[in-house]
Amino acid sequence: MFTGLVEEVGVLESISGDHQASQLVIRAQTVLEGVKIGDSIAVNGVCLTVTTHTAHHFQVDVMPQTLQHTNLRHLVPGQRVNLERALRLGDRLGGHLVSGHVDGTGTVLSRQEHANAVLFRIQTGPELLKYIMPRGSICLDGISLTVVDVENSSFRVSIIPHTLAMTSLQDRQPGEQVNLEADMIGKYVERLLYHGSPKEQADKPNGSSLSLAFLQENGFA
């Protein structure tokens, strides 16, 4: 688990392999403190496992499914990436609960200066937009952000100067892809309401049977 609070921006030193599977070597400092082989580090919001490391670098393997569903397939040597170590029990949760399992990608439509912030509009598909709501949480390239508003095919986030300075968002320009992970609470609620067990699905073939009785039975009322 992660919090979406980026600890440092690393630099991709090298990438090997092909479109089927890749190995990334990333130069870093903070996230290497106390690192062990097998530890999890989020790279642009993608949970990856450390396979080797030195005093200034670590290597991770990226499997085909991860390449297919994230912007890691577009990385080139010299590119900056957001890094965060896994959450420890007892740590402050300054962002929101992030699994590091990216749901998909979005495309930066615009980047607009607004007072002391920068507004990014991100376009994505309906399969992700259904989980995104104004003032809700979204993880964008590993960064915990609050949604400003949502339209038919896009949403906006507002980036304060500190976040812009401390993450790779300062490099993002219109047309580029970003990794998106929706708030996991919404996904679990949808699963509970619309899927459930096979018996529950048979009992409500037309979808959700949300009612006061259902909410009371499950401890929500």
Coordinates of C-alpha atoms in Angstrom, one line a residue:
M1 CA 0.0 0.0 0.0
F2 CA 1.0 3.6 -0.7
T3 CA -0.2 7.1 0.2
G4 CA 0.3 9.0 -3.1
L5 CA 2.8 11.3 -1.4
V6 CA 5.9 11.2 -3.7
E7 CA 9.1 10.9 -1.8
E8 CA 11.5 11.8 -4.6
V9 CA 11.8 12.1 -8.3
G10 CA 14.2 9.5 -9.7
V11 CA 15.7 9.3 -13.2
L12 CA 15.5 6.3 -15.5
E13 CA 19.1 5.3 -16.2
S14 CA 18.4 2.5 -18.6
I15 CA 15.7 0.2 -20.0
S16 CA 16.3 -3.3 -21.4
G17 CA 14.1 -6.0 -22.9
D18 CA 11.3 -5.4 -25.4
H19 CA 7.5 -4.7 -25.5
Q20 CA 6.9 -8.1 -23.9
A21 CA 8.9 -7.5 -20.7
S22 CA 11.4 -4.9 -19.6
Q23 CA 13.9 -4.2 -16.8
L24 CA 14.2 -0.6 -15.6
V25 CA 17.3 0.8 -13.8
I26 CA 16.4 3.9 -11.9
R27 CA 18.7 6.4 -10.2
A28 CA 17.5 7.5 -6.8
Q29 CA 18.5 8.4 -3.2
T30 CA 15.8 8.7 -0.7
V31 CA 13.8 5.5 -1.5
L32 CA 17.1 3.5 -1.3
E33 CA 17.4 4.1 2.4
G34 CA 17.1 0.7 4.0
V35 CA 16.0 -0.9 0.8
K36 CA 16.1 -4.7 0.4
I37 CA 15.6 -7.0 -2.5
G38 CA 11.9 -7.8 -2.7
D39 CA 10.8 -4.4 -1.4
S40 CA 8.0 -2.5 -3.2
I41 CA 8.5 0.9 -4.7
A42 CA 5.9 2.8 -6.7
V43 CA 7.2 4.1 -10.0
N44 CA 4.8 6.7 -11.5
G45 CA 2.2 5.0 -9.3
V46 CA 3.0 1.5 -10.4
C47 CA 3.9 -1.0 -7.6
L48 CA 7.1 -2.7 -8.7
T49 CA 9.5 -5.1 -6.9
V50 CA 13.2 -4.3 -6.4
T51 CA 15.3 -7.1 -7.9
T52 CA 18.8 -5.6 -7.4
H53 CA 20.1 -2.3 -6.0
T54 CA 23.3 -0.4 -5.4
A55 CA 24.0 2.7 -3.4
H56 CA 22.5 4.9 -6.1
H57 CA 20.3 2.7 -8.3
F58 CA 17.7 0.0 -8.2
Q59 CA 16.3 -2.3 -10.8
V60 CA 12.7 -3.6 -11.3
D61 CA 11.1 -6.0 -13.8
V62 CA 8.0 -4.9 -15.6
M63 CA 5.7 -7.6 -17.0
P64 CA 3.7 -7.4 -20.2
Q65 CA 0.3 -6.6 -18.5
T66 CA 1.9 -3.7 -16.7
L67 CA 3.5 -2.3 -19.8
Q68 CA 0.2 -2.6 -21.7
H69 CA -1.9 -0.7 -19.1
T70 CA 0.5 2.0 -17.9
N71 CA 2.7 4.8 -19.3
L72 CA 5.8 2.9 -18.4
R73 CA 6.0 1.6 -21.9
H74 CA 6.7 5.2 -23.1
L75 CA 9.6 5.8 -20.8
V76 CA 13.0 6.7 -22.2
P77 CA 16.4 7.0 -20.5
G78 CA 16.8 10.3 -18.8
Q79 CA 13.1 10.7 -18.0
R80 CA 12.1 11.6 -14.5
V81 CA 9.7 9.3 -12.5
N82 CA 7.8 9.7 -9.3
L83 CA 9.0 7.3 -6.5
E84 CA 7.4 6.2 -3.2
R85 CA 8.2 3.4 -0.8
A86 CA 5.5 1.2 0.5
L87 CA 3.5 2.4 3.5
R88 CA 4.6 1.2 6.9
L89 CA 2.1 0.5 9.7
G90 CA 2.1 3.5 12.0
D91 CA 3.0 6.0 9.2
R92 CA 0.8 9.1 8.7
L93 CA -1.6 8.8 5.9
G94 CA -1.2 12.2 4.3
G95 CA -2.7 11.3 1.0
H96 CA -5.2 8.5 0.5
L97 CA -4.9 4.7 0.3
V98 CA -3.2 3.7 -3.0
S99 CA -2.6 0.1 -4.1
G100 CA -0.1 0.8 -6.9
H101 CA -2.3 -1.2 -9.2
V102 CA -3.0 1.3 -12.0
D103 CA -6.5 1.2 -13.5
G104 CA -5.5 2.8 -16.8
T105 CA -4.1 5.9 -18.4
G106 CA -5.3 9.4 -19.2
T107 CA -4.1 12.0 -21.7
V108 CA -3.2 15.5 -20.6
L109 CA -5.6 17.8 -22.6
S110 CA -4.5 21.2 -21.2
R111 CA -2.2 22.8 -18.6
Q112 CA -3.3 26.2 -17.4
E113 CA -1.9 28.6 -14.9
H114 CA -4.5 29.7 -12.4
A115 CA -3.5 32.1 -9.6
N116 CA -0.9 30.2 -7.5
A117 CA -1.8 26.8 -9.0
V118 CA -1.7 24.9 -12.3
L119 CA -4.9 23.3 -13.6
F120 CA -4.4 20.0 -15.5
R121 CA -7.3 18.6 -17.6
I122 CA -7.1 14.9 -18.1
Q123 CA -9.1 12.9 -20.6
T124 CA -9.9 9.2 -19.9
G125 CA -12.5 6.6 -20.7
P126 CA -15.9 6.0 -19.1
E127 CA -14.6 2.9 -17.4
L128 CA -12.5 5.2 -15.2
L129 CA -14.6 8.3 -15.1
K130 CA -17.4 6.5 -13.4
Y131 CA -15.2 6.3 -10.3
I132 CA -14.1 10.0 -10.4
M133 CA -16.1 12.6 -8.6
P134 CA -15.6 16.3 -7.7
R135 CA -13.6 16.7 -4.5
G136 CA -12.9 13.0 -4.6
S137 CA -9.4 11.4 -4.6
I138 CA -7.5 10.3 -7.7
C139 CA -3.9 9.0 -8.0
L140 CA -2.1 10.5 -11.0
D141 CA 1.3 9.2 -11.8
G142 CA 1.6 8.1 -8.2
I143 CA 0.4 11.5 -6.8
S144 CA -2.6 11.7 -4.5
L145 CA -4.7 14.6 -5.8
T146 CA -8.2 16.1 -5.3
V147 CA -10.5 16.3 -8.3
V148 CA -11.7 19.8 -9.1
D149 CA -14.5 18.9 -11.6
V150 CA -15.6 16.2 -14.0
E151 CA -17.0 16.5 -17.5
N152 CA -18.2 13.9 -20.1
S153 CA -14.8 12.6 -21.0
S154 CA -12.3 14.4 -18.7
F155 CA -11.6 15.8 -15.2
R156 CA -9.5 18.5 -13.8
V157 CA -7.0 18.6 -10.9
S158 CA -5.3 21.7 -9.4
I159 CA -1.6 21.4 -8.6
I160 CA -0.1 23.6 -5.9
P161 CA 3.5 24.9 -6.4
H162 CA 5.0 22.5 -3.9
T163 CA 3.5 19.4 -5.6
L164 CA 4.6 20.7 -9.0
A165 CA 8.1 21.3 -7.8
M166 CA 8.5 18.0 -6.0
T167 CA 7.1 15.7 -8.7
S168 CA 7.4 14.9 -12.4
L169 CA 4.2 16.8 -13.1
Q170 CA 6.3 19.8 -13.8
D171 CA 7.4 17.9 -17.0
R172 CA 3.9 16.9 -18.2
Q173 CA 2.6 18.6 -21.3
P174 CA -0.6 18.3 -23.3
G175 CA -0.7 15.1 -25.3
E176 CA 1.3 13.0 -22.8
Q177 CA -0.1 10.1 -20.9
V178 CA -0.4 9.8 -17.1
N179 CA -1.2 6.7 -15.0
L180 CA -4.5 6.8 -13.1
E181 CA -5.6 4.8 -10.1
A182 CA -9.2 5.5 -8.9
D183 CA -10.1 5.6 -5.3
M184 CA -10.4 1.9 -4.2
I185 CA -13.4 2.5 -2.0
G186 CA -15.6 3.3 -5.0
K187 CA -14.5 0.1 -6.8
Y188 CA -15.3 -2.1 -3.7
V189 CA -18.7 -0.4 -3.3
E190 CA -19.5 -1.1 -7.0
R191 CA -18.4 -4.7 -6.6
L192 CA -20.6 -5.2 -3.5
L193 CA -23.6 -3.5 -5.1
Y194 CA -23.5 -4.8 -8.7
H195 CA -21.7 -8.2 -8.5
G196 CA -21.5 -9.9 -5.1
S197 CA -21.8 -13.7 -4.9
P198 CA -23.4 -15.8 -7.7
K199 CA -26.5 -16.3 -5.4
E200 CA -26.8 -12.5 -4.9
Q201 CA -26.5 -12.0 -8.7
A202 CA -29.3 -14.5 -9.3
D203 CA -31.5 -12.6 -6.7
K204 CA -31.0 -9.3 -8.5
P205 CA -30.6 -10.0 -12.2
N206 CA -31.3 -6.4 -13.2
G207 CA -28.4 -5.0 -11.3
S208 CA -28.3 -3.3 -7.9
S209 CA -31.1 -3.8 -5.4
L210 CA -29.9 -1.0 -3.1
S211 CA -32.5 -0.3 -0.4
L212 CA -32.7 0.8 3.2
A213 CA -32.9 -2.9 4.3
F214 CA -29.7 -3.7 2.3
L215 CA -27.9 -0.7 3.9
Q216 CA -29.0 -1.8 7.4
E217 CA -28.0 -5.4 6.8
N218 CA -24.5 -4.4 5.8
G219 CA -24.0 -1.9 8.6
F220 CA -24.4 1.3 6.6
A221 CA -27.6 2.5 8.3

